CSV table of C-alpha atoms in Angstrom, one decimal:
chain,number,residue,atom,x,y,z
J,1,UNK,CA,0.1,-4.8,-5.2
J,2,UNK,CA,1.1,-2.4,-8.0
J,3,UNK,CA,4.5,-1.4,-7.7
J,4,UNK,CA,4.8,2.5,-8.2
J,5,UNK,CA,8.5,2.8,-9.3
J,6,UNK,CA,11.1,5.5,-7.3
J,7,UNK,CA,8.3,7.9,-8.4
J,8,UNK,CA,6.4,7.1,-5.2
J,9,UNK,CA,8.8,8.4,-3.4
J,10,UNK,CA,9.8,11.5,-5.2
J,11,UNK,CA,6.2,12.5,-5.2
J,12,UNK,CA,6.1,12.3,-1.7
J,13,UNK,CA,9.0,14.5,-1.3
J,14,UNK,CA,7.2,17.1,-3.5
J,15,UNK,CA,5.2,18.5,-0.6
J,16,UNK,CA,4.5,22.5,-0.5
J,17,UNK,CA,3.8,24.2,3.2
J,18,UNK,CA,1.4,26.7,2.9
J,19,UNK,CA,4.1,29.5,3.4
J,20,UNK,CA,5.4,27.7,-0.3
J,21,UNK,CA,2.1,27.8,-1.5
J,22,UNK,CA,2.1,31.8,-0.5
J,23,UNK,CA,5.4,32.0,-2.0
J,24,UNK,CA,4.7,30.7,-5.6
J,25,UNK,CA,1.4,32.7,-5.7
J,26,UNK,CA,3.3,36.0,-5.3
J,27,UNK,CA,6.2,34.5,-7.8
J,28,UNK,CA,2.8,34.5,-10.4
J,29,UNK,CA,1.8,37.6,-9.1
J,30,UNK,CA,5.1,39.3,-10.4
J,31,UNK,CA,5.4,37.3,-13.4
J,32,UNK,CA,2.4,38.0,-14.8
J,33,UNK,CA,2.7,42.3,-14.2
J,34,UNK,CA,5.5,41.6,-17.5
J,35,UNK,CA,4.1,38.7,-19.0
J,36,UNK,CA,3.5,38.3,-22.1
J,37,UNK,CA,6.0,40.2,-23.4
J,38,UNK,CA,8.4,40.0,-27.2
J,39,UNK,CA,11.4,39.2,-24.6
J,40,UNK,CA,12.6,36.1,-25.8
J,41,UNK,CA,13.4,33.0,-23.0
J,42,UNK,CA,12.1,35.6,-20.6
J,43,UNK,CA,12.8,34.6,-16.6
J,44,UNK,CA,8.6,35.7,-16.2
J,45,UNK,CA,7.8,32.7,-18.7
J,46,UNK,CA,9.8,30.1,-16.8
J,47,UNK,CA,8.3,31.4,-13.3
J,48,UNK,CA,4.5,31.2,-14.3
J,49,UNK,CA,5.3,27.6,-15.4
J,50,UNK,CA,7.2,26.7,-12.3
J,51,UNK,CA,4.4,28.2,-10.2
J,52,UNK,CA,1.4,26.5,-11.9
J,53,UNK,CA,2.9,23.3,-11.8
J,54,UNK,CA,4.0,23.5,-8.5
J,55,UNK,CA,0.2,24.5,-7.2
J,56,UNK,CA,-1.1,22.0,-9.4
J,57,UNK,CA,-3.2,24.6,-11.2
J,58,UNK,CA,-3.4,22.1,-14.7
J,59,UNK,CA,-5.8,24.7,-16.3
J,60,UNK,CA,-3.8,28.0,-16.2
J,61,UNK,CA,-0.4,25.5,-16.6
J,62,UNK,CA,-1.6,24.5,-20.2
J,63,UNK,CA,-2.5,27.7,-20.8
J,64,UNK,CA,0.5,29.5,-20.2
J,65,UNK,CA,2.4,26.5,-22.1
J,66,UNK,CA,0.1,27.2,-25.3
J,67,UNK,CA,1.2,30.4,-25.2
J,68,UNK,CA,4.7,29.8,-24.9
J,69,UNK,CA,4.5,26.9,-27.7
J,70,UNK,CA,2.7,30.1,-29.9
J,71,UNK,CA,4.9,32.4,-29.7
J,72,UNK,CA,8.6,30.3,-30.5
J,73,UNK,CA,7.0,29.3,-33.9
J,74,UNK,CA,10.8,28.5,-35.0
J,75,UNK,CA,11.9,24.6,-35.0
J,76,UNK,CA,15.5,26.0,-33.6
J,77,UNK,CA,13.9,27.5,-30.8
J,78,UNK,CA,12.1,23.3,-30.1
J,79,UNK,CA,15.0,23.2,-27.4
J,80,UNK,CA,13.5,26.1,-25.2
J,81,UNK,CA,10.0,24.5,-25.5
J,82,UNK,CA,11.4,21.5,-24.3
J,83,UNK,CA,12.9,22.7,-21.4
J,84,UNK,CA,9.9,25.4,-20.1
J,85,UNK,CA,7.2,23.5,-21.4
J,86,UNK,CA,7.0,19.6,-22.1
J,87,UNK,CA,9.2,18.5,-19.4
J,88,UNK,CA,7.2,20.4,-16.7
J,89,UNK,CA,3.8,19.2,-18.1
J,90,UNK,CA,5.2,15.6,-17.8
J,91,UNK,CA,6.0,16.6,-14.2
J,92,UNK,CA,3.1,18.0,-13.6
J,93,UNK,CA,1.6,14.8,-14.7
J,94,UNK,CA,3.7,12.5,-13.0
J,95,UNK,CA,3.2,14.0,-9.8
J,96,UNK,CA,-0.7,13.7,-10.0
J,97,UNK,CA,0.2,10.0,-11.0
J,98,UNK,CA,-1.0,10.2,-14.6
J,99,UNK,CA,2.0,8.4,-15.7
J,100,UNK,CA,0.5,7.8,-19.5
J,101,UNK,CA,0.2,11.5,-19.9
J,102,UNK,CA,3.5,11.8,-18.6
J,103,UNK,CA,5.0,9.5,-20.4
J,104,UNK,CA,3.9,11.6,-23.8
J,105,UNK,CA,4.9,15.1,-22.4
J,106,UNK,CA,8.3,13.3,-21.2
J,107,UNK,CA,8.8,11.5,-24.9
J,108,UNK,CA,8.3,15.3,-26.4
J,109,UNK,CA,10.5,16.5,-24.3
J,110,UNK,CA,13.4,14.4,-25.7
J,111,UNK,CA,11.8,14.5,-30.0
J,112,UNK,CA,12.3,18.1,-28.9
J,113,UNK,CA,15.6,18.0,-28.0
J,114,UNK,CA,15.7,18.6,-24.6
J,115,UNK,CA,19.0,19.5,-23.2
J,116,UNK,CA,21.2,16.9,-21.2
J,117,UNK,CA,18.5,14.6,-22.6
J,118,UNK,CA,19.8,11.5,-20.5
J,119,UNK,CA,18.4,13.3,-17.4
J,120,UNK,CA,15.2,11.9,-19.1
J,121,UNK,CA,15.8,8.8,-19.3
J,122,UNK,CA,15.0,7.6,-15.7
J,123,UNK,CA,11.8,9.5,-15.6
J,124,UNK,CA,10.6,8.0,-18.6
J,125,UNK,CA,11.6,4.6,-16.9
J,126,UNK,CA,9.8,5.3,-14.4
J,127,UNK,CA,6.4,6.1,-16.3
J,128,UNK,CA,7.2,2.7,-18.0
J,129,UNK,CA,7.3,0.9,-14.2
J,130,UNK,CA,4.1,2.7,-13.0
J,131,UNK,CA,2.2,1.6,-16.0
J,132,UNK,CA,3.5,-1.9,-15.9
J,133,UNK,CA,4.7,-1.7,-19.2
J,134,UNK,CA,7.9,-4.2,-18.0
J,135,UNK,CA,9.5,-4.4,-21.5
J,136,UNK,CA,9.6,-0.7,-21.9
J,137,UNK,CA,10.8,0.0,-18.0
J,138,UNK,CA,13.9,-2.5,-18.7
J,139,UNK,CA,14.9,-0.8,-22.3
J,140,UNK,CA,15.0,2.4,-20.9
J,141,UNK,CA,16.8,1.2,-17.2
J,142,UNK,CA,19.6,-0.2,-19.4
J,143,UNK,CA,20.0,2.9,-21.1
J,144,UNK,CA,20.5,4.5,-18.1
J,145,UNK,CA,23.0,2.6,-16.6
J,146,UNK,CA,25.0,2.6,-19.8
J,147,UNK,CA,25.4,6.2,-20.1
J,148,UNK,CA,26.1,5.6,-16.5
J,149,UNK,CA,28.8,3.7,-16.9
J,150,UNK,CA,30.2,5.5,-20.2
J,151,UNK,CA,31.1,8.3,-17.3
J,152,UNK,CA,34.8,9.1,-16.4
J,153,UNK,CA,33.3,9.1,-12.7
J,154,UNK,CA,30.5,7.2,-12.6
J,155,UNK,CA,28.7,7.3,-9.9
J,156,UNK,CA,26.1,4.3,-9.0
J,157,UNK,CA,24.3,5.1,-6.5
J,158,UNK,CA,21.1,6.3,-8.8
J,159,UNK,CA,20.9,1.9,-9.3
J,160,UNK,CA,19.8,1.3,-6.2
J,161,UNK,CA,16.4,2.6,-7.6
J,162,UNK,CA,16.9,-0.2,-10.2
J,163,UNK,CA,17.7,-2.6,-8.1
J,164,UNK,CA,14.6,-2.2,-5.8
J,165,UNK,CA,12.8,-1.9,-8.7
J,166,UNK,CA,14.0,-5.6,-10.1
J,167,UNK,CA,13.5,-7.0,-6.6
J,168,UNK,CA,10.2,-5.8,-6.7
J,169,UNK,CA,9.4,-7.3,-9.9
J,170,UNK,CA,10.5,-10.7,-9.1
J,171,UNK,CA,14.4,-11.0,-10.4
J,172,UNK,CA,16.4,-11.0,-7.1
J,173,UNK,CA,19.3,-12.2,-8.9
J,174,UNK,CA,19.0,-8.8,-10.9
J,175,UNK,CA,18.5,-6.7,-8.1
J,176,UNK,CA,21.3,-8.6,-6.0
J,177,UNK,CA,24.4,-7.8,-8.9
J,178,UNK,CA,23.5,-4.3,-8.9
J,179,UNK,CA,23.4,-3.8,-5.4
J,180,UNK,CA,26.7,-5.9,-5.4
J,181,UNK,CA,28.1,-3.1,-7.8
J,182,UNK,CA,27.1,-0.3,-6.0
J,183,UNK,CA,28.5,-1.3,-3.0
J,184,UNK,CA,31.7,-2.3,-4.8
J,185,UNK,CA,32.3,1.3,-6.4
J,186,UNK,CA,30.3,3.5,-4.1
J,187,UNK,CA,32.0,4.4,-0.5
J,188,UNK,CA,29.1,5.9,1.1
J,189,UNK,CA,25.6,4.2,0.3
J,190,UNK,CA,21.7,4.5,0.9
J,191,UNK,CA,20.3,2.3,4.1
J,192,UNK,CA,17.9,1.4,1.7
J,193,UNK,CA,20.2,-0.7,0.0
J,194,UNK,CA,20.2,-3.2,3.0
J,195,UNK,CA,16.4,-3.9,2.7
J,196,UNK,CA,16.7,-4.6,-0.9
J,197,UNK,CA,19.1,-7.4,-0.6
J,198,UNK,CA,17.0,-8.4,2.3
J,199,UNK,CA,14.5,-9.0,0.1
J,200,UNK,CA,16.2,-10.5,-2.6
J,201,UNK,CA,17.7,-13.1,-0.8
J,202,UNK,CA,14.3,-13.9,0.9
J,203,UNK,CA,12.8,-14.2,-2.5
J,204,UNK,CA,15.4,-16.6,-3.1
J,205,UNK,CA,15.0,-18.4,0.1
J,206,UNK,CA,18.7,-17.8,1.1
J,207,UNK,CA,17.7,-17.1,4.7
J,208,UNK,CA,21.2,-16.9,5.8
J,209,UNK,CA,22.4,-14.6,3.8
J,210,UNK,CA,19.1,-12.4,4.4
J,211,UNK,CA,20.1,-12.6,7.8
J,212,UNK,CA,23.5,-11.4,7.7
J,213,UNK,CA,22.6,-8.7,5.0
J,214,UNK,CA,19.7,-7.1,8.1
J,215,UNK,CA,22.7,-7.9,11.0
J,216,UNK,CA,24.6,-5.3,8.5
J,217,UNK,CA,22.3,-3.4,8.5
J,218,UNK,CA,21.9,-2.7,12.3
J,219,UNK,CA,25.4,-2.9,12.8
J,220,UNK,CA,25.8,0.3,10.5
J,221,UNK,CA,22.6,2.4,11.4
J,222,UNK,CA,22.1,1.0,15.6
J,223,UNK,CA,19.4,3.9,15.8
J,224,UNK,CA,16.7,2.3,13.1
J,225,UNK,CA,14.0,0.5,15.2
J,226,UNK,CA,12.7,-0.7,11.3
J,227,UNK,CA,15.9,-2.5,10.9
J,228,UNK,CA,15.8,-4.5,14.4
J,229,UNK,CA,12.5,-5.2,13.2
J,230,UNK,CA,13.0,-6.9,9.9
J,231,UNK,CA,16.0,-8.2,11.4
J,232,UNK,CA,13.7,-9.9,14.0
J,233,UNK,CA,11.4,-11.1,10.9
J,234,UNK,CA,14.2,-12.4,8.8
J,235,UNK,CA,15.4,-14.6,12.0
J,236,UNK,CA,12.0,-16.1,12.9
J,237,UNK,CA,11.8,-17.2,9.6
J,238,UNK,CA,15.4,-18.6,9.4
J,239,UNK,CA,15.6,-20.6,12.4
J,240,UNK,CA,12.5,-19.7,14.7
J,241,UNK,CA,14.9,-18.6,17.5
J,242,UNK,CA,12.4,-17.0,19.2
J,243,UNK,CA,14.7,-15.5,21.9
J,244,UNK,CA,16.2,-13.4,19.2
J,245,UNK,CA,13.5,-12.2,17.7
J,246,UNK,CA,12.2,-10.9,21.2
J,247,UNK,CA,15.5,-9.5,22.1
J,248,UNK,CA,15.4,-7.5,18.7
J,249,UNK,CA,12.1,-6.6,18.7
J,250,UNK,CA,12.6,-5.2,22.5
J,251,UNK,CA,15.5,-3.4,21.3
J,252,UNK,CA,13.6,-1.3,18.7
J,253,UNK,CA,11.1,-0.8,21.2
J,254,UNK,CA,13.6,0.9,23.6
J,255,UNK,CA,14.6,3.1,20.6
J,256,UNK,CA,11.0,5.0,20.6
J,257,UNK,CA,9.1,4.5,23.2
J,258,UNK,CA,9.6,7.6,24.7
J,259,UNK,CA,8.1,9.5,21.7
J,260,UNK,CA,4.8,9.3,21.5
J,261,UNK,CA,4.3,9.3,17.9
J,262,UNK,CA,5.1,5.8,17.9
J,263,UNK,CA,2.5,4.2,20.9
J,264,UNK,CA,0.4,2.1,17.7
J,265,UNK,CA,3.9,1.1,16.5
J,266,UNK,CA,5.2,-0.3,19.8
J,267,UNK,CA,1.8,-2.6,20.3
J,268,UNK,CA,2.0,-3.8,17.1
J,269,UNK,CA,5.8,-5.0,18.3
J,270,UNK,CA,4.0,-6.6,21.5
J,271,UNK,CA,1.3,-7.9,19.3
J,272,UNK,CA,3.6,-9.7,16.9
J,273,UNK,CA,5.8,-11.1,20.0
J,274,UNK,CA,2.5,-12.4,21.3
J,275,UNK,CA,2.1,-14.2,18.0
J,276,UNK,CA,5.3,-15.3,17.6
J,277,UNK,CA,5.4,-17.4,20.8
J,278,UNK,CA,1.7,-18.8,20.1
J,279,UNK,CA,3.2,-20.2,17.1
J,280,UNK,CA,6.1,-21.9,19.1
J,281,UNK,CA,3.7,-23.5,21.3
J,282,UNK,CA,4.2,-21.5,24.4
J,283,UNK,CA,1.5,-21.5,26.9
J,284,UNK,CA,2.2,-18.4,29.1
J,285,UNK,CA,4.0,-15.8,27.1
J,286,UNK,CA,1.9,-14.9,24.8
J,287,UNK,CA,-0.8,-13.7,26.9
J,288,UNK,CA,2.3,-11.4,29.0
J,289,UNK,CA,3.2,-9.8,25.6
J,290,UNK,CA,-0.7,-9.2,24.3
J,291,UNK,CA,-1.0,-7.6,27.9
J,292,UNK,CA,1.5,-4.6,26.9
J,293,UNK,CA,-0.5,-4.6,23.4
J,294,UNK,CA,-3.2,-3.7,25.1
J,295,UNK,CA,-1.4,-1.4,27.6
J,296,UNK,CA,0.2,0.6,24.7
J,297,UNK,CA,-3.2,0.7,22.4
J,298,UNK,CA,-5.8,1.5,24.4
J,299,UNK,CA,-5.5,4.9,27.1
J,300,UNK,CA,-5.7,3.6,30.9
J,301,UNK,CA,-9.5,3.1,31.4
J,302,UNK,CA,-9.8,0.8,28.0
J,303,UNK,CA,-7.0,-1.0,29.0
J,304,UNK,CA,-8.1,-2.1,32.3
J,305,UNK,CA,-10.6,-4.2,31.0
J,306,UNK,CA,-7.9,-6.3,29.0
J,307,UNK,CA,-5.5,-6.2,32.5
J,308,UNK,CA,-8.4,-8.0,34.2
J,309,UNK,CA,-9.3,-10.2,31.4
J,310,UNK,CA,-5.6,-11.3,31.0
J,311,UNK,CA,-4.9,-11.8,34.9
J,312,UNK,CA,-8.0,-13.7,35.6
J,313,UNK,CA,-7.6,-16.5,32.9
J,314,UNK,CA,-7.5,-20.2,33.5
J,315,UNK,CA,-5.1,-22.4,33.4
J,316,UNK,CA,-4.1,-22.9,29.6
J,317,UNK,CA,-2.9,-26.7,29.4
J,318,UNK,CA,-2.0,-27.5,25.8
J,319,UNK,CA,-1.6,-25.7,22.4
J,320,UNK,CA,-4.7,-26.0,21.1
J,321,UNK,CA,-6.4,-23.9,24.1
J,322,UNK,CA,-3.9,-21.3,24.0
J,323,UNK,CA,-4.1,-20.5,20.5
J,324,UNK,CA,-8.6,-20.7,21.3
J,325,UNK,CA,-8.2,-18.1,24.3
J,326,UNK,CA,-5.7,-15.8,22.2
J,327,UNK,CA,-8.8,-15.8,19.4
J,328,UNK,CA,-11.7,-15.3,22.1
J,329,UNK,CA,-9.8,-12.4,23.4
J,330,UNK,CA,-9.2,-10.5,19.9
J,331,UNK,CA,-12.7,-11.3,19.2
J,332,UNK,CA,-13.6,-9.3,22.2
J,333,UNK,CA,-11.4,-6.3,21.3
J,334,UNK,CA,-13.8,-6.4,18.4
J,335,UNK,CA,-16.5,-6.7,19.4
J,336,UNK,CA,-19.4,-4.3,21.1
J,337,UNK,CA,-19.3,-6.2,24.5
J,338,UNK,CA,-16.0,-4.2,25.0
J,339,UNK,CA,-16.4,-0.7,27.0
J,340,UNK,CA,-15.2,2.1,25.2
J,341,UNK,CA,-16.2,4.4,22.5
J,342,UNK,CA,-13.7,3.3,20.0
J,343,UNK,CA,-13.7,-0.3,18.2
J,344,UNK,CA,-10.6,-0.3,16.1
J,345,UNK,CA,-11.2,-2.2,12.8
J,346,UNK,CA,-8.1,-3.5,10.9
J,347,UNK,CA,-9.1,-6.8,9.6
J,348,UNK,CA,-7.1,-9.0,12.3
J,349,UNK,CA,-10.7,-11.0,13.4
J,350,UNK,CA,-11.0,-14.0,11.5
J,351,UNK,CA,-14.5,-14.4,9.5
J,352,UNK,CA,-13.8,-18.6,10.3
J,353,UNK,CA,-11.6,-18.5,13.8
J,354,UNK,CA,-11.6,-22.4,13.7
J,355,UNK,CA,-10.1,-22.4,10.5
J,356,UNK,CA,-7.1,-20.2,11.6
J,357,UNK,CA,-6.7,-22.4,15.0
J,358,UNK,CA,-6.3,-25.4,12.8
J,359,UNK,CA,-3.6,-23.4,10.9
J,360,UNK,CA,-2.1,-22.3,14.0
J,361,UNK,CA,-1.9,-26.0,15.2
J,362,UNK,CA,0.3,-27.2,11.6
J,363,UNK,CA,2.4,-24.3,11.8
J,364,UNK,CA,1.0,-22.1,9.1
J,365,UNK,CA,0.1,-18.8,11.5
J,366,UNK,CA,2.8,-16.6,10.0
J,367,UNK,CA,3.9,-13.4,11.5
J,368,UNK,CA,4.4,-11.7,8.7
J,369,UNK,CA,0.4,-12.1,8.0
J,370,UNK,CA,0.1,-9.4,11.3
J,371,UNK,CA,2.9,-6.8,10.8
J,372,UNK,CA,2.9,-4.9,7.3
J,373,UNK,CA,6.5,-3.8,7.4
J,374,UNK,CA,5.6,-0.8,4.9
J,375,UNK,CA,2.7,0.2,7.0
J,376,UNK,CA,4.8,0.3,10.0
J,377,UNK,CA,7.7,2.3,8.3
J,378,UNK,CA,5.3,5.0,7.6
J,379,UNK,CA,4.3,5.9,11.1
């Protein structure tokens, strides 16, 4: 998967209500009863440019840019152009993830003398990460951090974009010494910062210290279901203490489950804990926990038809028939045979079931193959 750089997320944070939306069209509405005008650097210039880029109208945001460009003809004045013109085209680019287009508004920006340039520096780092360009990214990063650093207070926090960014990328070691850093100069840091080393250390296969880095974690922020839940991933894959893992996973279940916004959430939990006992090799729990998957999925009527299934089954004797049954019941869910109006379709049926069973049996089903951790952050 691509990774999208800090960008991602500042995009996301670039969201308008429609009481925003009807704010910026009156800001244009204004601007324009003095615009154009011979003021020079007038306030109705930098407004109409705000506003356009903000709606993401591109066609009357060029224009109005052209215009600008057109009528500060003097190279002194390349400063002001800069400022009210490349720098919001290249955000107005970035934010409708053209990052090569941004990349070139951003890069004018800085020929042009844009002021407080270094404010640049990340943003055109980031361009550089979104279009995979890993050479460039890392030039302009190390930059950054040197200016950073060349600071009478520096502050570090801004890294931790960095570091995600290197742990994303495949240098854990990287993202591990800035993290190390931060924490070392910074009193009061990002959550986020946790997951990184998380990560780092499991791309390094230092399970141990991936494990104290998420008990950190929860120890600091007790509220985060997300962090009981990769702490409950990191653990299975330590040392497969199973009775951790469900005693975490319960944990974050407690956290939500009275908001409803989090019902698909709390049976994938149930799912996974089903899955994470058929992997140990135990006969009866699994089928317990895929009962409350079922119970929290499907609204009552739908899930009566998996209550019956479940306590109605056979005896289950050994391994091998415990890991069949669990696969003859998610084939069900599938399938058409199943009352209800809805069939959810999310890829968890096997196209070869048999091959999966004989996976199952040497120890290769892996949790992590059922719960997207990404996904489930962004319920």
């Amino acid at each position: 998967m691509k990774y999208k750089s800090w960008k991602a997320k500042e995009r996301e944070d670039r969201w308008y209500s429609e009481e925003d939306k009807a704010r910026k069209r009156a800001e244009i509405e204004e601007a324009l009863k003095n615009w154009p005008n011979e003021e020079r650097f007038s306030q109705e210039e930098e407004d109409l440019i705000y506003a356009y880029r903000d709606l993401k109208m591109e066609k009357e945001l060029l224009e109005t840019g052209e215009a600008i460009v057109r009528k500060y003809t003097d190279p002194e004045d390349d400063w002001y152009l800069a400022e009210t013109v490349y720098h919001h085209y290249a955000s107005y680019y970035e934010w409708v993830e053209n990052p090569s287009e941004a990349l070139r508004w951003y890069l004018k920006a800085v020929e042009s003398r844009f002021p407080y340039e270094q404010s640049l520096w990340k943003d055109i780092a980031g361009c550089y990460v979104e279009l995979n360009d890993r050479e460039n990214a890392d030039l302009w990063i190390e930059r950054c951090m040197e200016h950073d650093k060349s600071k009478e207070n520096p502050y570090y926090m801004p890294w931790l974009d960095f570091a995600d960014y290197f742990q994303a990328t495949g240098r854990p070691e990287r993202a591990l010494a800035l993290c190390q850093k931060i924490l070392e100069q910074e009193k009061y840091v990002s959550g986020h910062i946790w997951h990184v080393m998380s990560e780092a250390y499991k791309q390094l296969g230092d399970f141990e210290n991936a494990v104290a880095v998420c008990q950190t974690y929860v120890d600091k922020f007790s509220k985060d279901e997300d962090g009981y839940l990769e702490l409950a991933t990191v653990v299975y894959h330590h040392n497969k203490d199973v009775a951790k893992v469900e005693e975490l996973l319960l944990k974050a279940i407690e956290l939500v489950k009275e908001d409803a916004n989090y019902k698909s959430w709390i049976a994938s939990i149930y799912h996974n804990l089903a899955v994470v006992y058929l992997n140990e090799e135990y006969l009866e729990k699994p089928f317990g926990f895929l009962k409350q998957y079922f119970e929290w999925k499907y609204p009552p009527e739908e899930y009566k038809v998996f209550k019956q299934l479940l306590e109605n089954l056979p005896p289950i004797e050994d391994h091998e028939a415990a890991v069949g049954v669990y696969y003859a019941i998610i084939n069900f869910e599938e399938s058409n045979l199943r009352p209800g109006s809805i069939k959810p379709v999310d890829g968890r049926a096997s196209a070869k079931p048999e091959d999966e069973v004989r996976d199952a049996k040497n120890g290769r089903f892996d949790i992590q193959s059922l719960t997207n951790l990404d996904d489930l952050q962004s319920n």
